[in-house]
Amino acid sequence: MELRHLRYFIAVAETGSLTEAAEQRLHTSQPSLSRQIRDLEDQVGASLFVRTARGVELTAAGRAFIEHARIALNQVEAAVEAARRAAQPAKQRFALGFLTGQEMNWLPDAMHVLRDELLNVDVTVSSDYSTELAEAVARGRLDVAFMRAEPDFDLAYEIVDREPLVVLMPSDHALAARDKVAVQDLAGESFIAMAGKARFLRTVVDDYLERSGVKLEPAQTVDNPAMVMSLVASTRGVVLIPSYVENLMPWSVTSRPLAGDVPTIDLAVGFSPKNQSPTLRLFLSRLDELKARHAGRHSRT
């Protein structure tokens, strides 16, 4: 008895037709399939099928035989897969997360520092809000994330950048004619504030406005960079936001640096100290190289 006999038998049993099994499942001729089934029945010593008006059906012997046949084939397939995995060990997985929009700035540099491992590691990339990234790192769904240093999670953080806040506004806004914008000039403008999922940024902005003695009442709140752009363009509002979002600006939105003592917000690499991944250790050991490459490509004047 050969494996093909079992495959042919199961195909006929599942289709209920010698012709359909031959043509659609096995890609062989119907007479050849019939011979294979007869050979199997001779070896089993019992009829496995009975012909009916609708095709063929399993006999009592066939019903007893089919489950064992399926188990045998599954075991063979499992053995083949195990052998293949042993011959070609599975690649390690390394999952990178980014605060939405930051992947445009940091992914090329992150992949560069992993260059020696890329043949042995499957790298996955995702983007999300900072709080969701922190939870994913804490739960082991991500190995490392470029995010804010969220205080509510048992994670370690390494600061990789301090991003200045800039003012976003409609491209034809009167303030766009200036090289820099003083925060006092925003008084009376329709102000877009950060919402709950961007709480870290909201705190930085609120502290800055308080230190500057400027009171801005939010006309809208938002926590998604794409929605920020839409609101700036549609409501002609202004927003204080980290400079990385300049990568996402459509033609209808522009940015200007702030005048005076410009506030910054930290971008950190967050990871779990419990994560023993060798790829994570390698990545962390090259953070200085990562920061140097990023600074070289994104030098600010």
C-alpha positions as MATLAB code, in Angstrom:
seq = 'MELRHLRYFIAVAETGSLTEAAEQRLHTSQPSLSRQIRDLEDQVGASLFVRTARGVELTAAGRAFIEHARIALNQVEAAVEAARRAAQPAKQRFALGFLTGQEMNWLPDAMHVLRDELLNVDVTVSSDYSTELAEAVARGRLDVAFMRAEPDFDLAYEIVDREPLVVLMPSDHALAARDKVAVQDLAGESFIAMAGKARFLRTVVDDYLERSGVKLEPAQTVDNPAMVMSLVASTRGVVLIPSYVENLMPWSVTSRPLAGDVPTIDLAVGFSPKNQSPTLRLFLSRLDELKARHAGRHSRT';
ca = [
       0.000    0.000    0.000;
       1.393    3.397   -1.016;
       0.555    6.934    0.060;
      -1.026    7.661   -3.288;
      -3.612    4.951   -2.633;
      -4.685    6.782    0.519;
      -4.805   10.154   -1.250;
      -6.868    8.718   -4.100;
      -9.240    6.989   -1.705;
      -9.823   10.180    0.339;
     -10.363   12.282   -2.795;
     -13.035    9.891   -4.094;
     -14.695    9.691   -0.668;
     -14.835   13.485   -0.331;
     -16.120   14.182   -3.845;
     -18.435   11.152   -4.114;
     -17.409   10.793   -7.739;
     -14.603    8.966   -9.490;
     -14.794   11.346  -12.440;
     -14.735   14.540  -10.356;
     -11.935   13.252   -8.124;
      -9.861   12.256  -11.155;
     -10.331   15.483  -13.113;
     -10.535   18.190  -10.434;
      -8.603   16.857   -7.447;
      -6.035   14.372   -8.724;
      -5.511   15.453  -12.348;
      -5.435   11.904  -13.622;
      -7.701    9.799  -15.818;
     -10.820    8.139  -14.450;
      -9.783    4.613  -15.602;
      -6.387    5.007  -13.884;
      -8.075    6.148  -10.664;
     -10.482    3.188  -10.795;
      -7.528    0.794  -11.051;
      -5.842    2.431   -8.046;
      -9.017    2.067   -5.968;
      -9.355   -1.606   -6.971;
      -5.715   -2.177   -5.989;
      -6.377   -0.595   -2.596;
      -9.496   -2.699   -2.055;
      -7.516   -5.832   -2.933;
      -4.904   -4.947   -0.320;
      -7.506   -4.108    2.315;
      -9.514   -7.200    1.495;
     -12.866   -5.426    1.413;
     -14.943   -3.221   -0.844;
     -14.564    0.408    0.162;
     -17.114    1.984   -2.204;
     -20.499    1.090   -3.575;
     -21.895    2.639   -6.741;
     -25.178    4.564   -6.482;
     -27.292    6.668   -8.815;
     -25.517    9.764   -7.465;
     -21.975    8.413   -7.806;
     -20.109    6.377   -5.207;
     -20.561    6.074   -1.444;
     -18.439    4.544    1.288;
     -19.280    1.079    2.467;
     -19.142    0.206    6.168;
     -15.552   -0.916    5.569;
     -14.804    2.352    3.778;
     -16.182    4.416    6.661;
     -14.025    2.482    9.099;
     -10.967    2.917    6.882;
     -11.196    6.621    6.037;
     -10.411    8.128    9.441;
      -7.320    5.952    9.808;
      -6.287    6.937    6.274;
      -6.606   10.624    7.123;
      -4.594   10.207   10.318;
      -1.865    8.372    8.414;
      -1.614   11.117    5.785;
      -1.620   13.857    8.429;
       1.201   12.130   10.268;
       3.232   11.831    7.090;
       2.693   15.521    6.291;
       3.656   16.482    9.840;
       6.810   14.385    9.567;
       7.749   16.074    6.293;
       7.176   19.549    7.787;
       9.235   18.685   10.875;
      12.084   17.489    8.687;
      11.967   20.678    6.626;
      12.019   22.854    9.744;
      14.984   20.912   11.101;
      16.860   21.299    7.820;
      16.040   25.023    7.616;
      15.557   26.386   11.141;
      12.828   28.987   11.399;
      13.954   32.581   11.333;
      13.753   34.616   14.486;
      11.036   37.220   14.615;
      11.768   40.843   15.483;
       8.768   43.150   15.761;
       9.269   46.908   15.484;
       6.603   49.451   16.409;
       6.439   53.149   15.587;
       4.396   56.062   16.745;
       2.290   56.706   13.655;
       4.366   58.704   11.163;
       7.709   58.052   12.864;
       8.391   55.015   10.683;
       9.112   57.421    7.837;
      11.954   58.940    9.871;
      13.357   55.936   11.704;
      12.694   52.723    9.772;
      15.585   53.131    7.272;
      18.051   53.693   10.126;
      16.607   50.842   12.183;
      16.966   48.454    9.261;
      20.530   49.644    8.724;
      21.636   48.747   12.247;
      20.005   45.326   11.778;
      21.719   44.800    8.424;
      23.911   41.933    9.650;
      20.878   40.010   10.917;
      18.345   40.521    8.135;
      19.056   37.164    6.503;
      18.326   35.375    9.777;
      15.487   37.494   11.142;
      11.973   38.236    9.931;
      11.314   41.888   10.759;
       7.717   43.063   11.099;
       6.689   46.713   11.311;
       3.546   48.336   12.702;
       2.432   51.799   13.779;
       0.003   52.937   16.461;
      -0.632   55.356   19.296;
       2.058   55.495   21.970;
      -0.088   53.883   24.686;
      -0.998   50.968   22.402;
       2.662   50.504   21.493;
       3.618   50.407   25.169;
       1.017   47.742   25.872;
       2.179   45.686   22.881;
       5.803   45.823   24.078;
       4.780   44.926   27.624;
       2.784   41.926   26.384;
       5.555   40.725   24.061;
       3.743   41.446   20.795;
       6.475   43.964   19.940;
      10.172   43.713   20.744;
      10.822   47.437   20.607;
       8.892   50.590   19.782;
       9.681   54.216   18.946;
       7.262   55.991   21.243;
       6.792   58.301   24.207;
       8.065   57.159   27.610;
       4.687   55.986   28.900;
       4.820   55.840   32.730;
       2.082   53.236   33.248;
       4.013   50.262   31.874;
       6.977   48.314   33.258;
       9.297   49.163   30.386;
      12.780   50.564   29.926;
      13.345   53.595   27.713;
      16.262   55.085   25.829;
      15.802   58.619   24.494;
      16.754   58.762   20.813;
      15.564   62.232   19.852;
      14.190   65.476   21.241;
      11.800   66.882   18.674;
      10.974   70.598   18.597;
       7.341   71.609   18.418;
       6.285   73.483   15.303;
       3.114   75.334   14.312;
       0.938   73.756   11.630;
      -1.446   76.032    9.754;
      -3.178   76.304    6.387;
      -0.699   77.056    3.613;
      -2.386   80.391    2.866;
      -2.613   81.480    6.519;
      -1.364   84.994    7.303;
       1.229   83.607    9.752;
       2.747   81.509    6.962;
       4.424   84.676    5.669;
       6.697   84.683    8.744;
       9.942   82.754    9.149;
       9.083   81.979   12.767;
       5.903   82.305   14.796;
       5.722   83.517   18.390;
       3.271   81.547   20.470;
       1.600   84.837   21.483;
       0.656   85.300   17.820;
      -1.664   82.292   18.092;
      -4.040   84.118   20.430;
      -7.432   84.390   18.798;
      -6.730   81.601   16.310;
      -8.870   78.461   16.110;
      -6.680   76.131   18.155;
      -6.566   72.354   17.718;
      -5.454   70.510   20.872;
      -4.267   66.989   21.473;
      -6.797   64.434   22.738;
      -6.499   61.606   25.254;
      -4.387   59.126   23.295;
      -1.757   61.820   22.770;
      -1.701   62.699   26.468;
       2.100   62.954   26.635;
       2.122   65.576   23.887;
      -0.910   67.328   25.408;
       1.016   67.749   28.668;
       4.063   69.232   26.892;
       1.900   71.687   24.939;
      -0.166   72.720   27.969;
       2.979   73.304   30.058;
       4.497   75.394   27.278;
       1.400   77.567   26.925;
       1.240   78.076   30.690;
       4.926   79.095   30.882;
       4.389   81.471   27.980;
       1.337   83.064   29.604;
      -0.801   82.239   26.576;
      -4.323   80.909   26.993;
      -5.699   79.050   23.976;
      -9.153   77.458   24.173;
      -9.313   74.341   21.998;
     -11.864   74.488   19.217;
     -11.149   70.828   18.364;
      -9.253   67.921   19.932;
      -7.557   65.179   17.962;
      -4.920   62.466   18.484;
      -4.304   61.136   14.976;
      -1.738   62.888   12.704;
      -3.858   62.350    9.584;
      -6.876   63.886   11.311;
      -4.704   66.802   12.435;
      -3.965   67.578    8.787;
      -7.629   67.326    7.839;
      -8.733   69.667   10.629;
      -6.018   72.222    9.910;
      -7.043   72.310    6.253;
     -10.818   72.210    6.782;
     -11.263   74.405    9.866;
      -8.295   76.727    9.212;
      -7.072   75.934   12.683;
      -3.519   75.903   14.040;
      -1.819   73.236   16.129;
       1.413   72.776   18.071;
       2.906   69.423   17.200;
       6.295   67.629   16.932;
       8.236   68.393   13.794;
       8.162   64.788   12.520;
       4.603   65.294   11.245;
       6.000   67.636    8.590;
       6.625   64.422    6.620;
       2.862   63.921    6.444;
       1.783   67.415    5.347;
      -0.380   67.744    2.231;
      -0.039   70.807   -0.005;
      -2.827   72.573    1.881;
      -0.922   72.565    5.194;
       2.397   74.169    6.062;
       4.556   74.523    9.172;
       6.643   77.198   10.798;
       9.151   76.945   13.669;
       8.355   78.599   16.972;
      10.262   81.708   18.031;
      12.042   81.956   21.354;
      12.507   79.076   23.782;
      11.198   76.213   21.673;
       9.729   73.278   23.613;
      10.736   69.737   22.696;
       9.212   66.330   23.240;
      11.241   63.168   23.778;
      11.067   60.221   21.424;
      12.189   57.047   23.148;
      12.904   53.471   22.218;
      10.827   51.399   24.613;
      11.509   47.729   25.385;
      10.869   45.173   28.092;
      13.869   44.313   30.306;
      12.460   40.771   30.457;
      12.822   40.282   26.715;
      15.866   38.052   26.136;
      15.824   38.246   22.342;
      19.399   38.304   20.973;
      18.204   40.537   18.144;
      16.870   43.024   20.684;
      20.216   43.009   22.510;
      22.001   43.662   19.225;
      19.592   46.463   18.361;
      20.029   48.146   21.739;
      23.818   47.853   21.515;
      23.668   49.882   18.299;
      21.450   52.712   19.496;
      24.346   55.186   19.377;
      24.914   54.291   15.732;
      21.180   54.604   15.112;
      21.015   58.078   16.655;
      24.133   59.236   14.775;
      22.760   58.075   11.423;
      19.415   59.705   12.102;
      21.020   62.987   13.165;
      23.162   62.971   10.037;
      20.190   62.457    7.753;
      17.866   64.846    9.582;
      20.215   67.623   10.717;
      18.226   70.716   11.642;
      19.369   74.232   10.925;
];
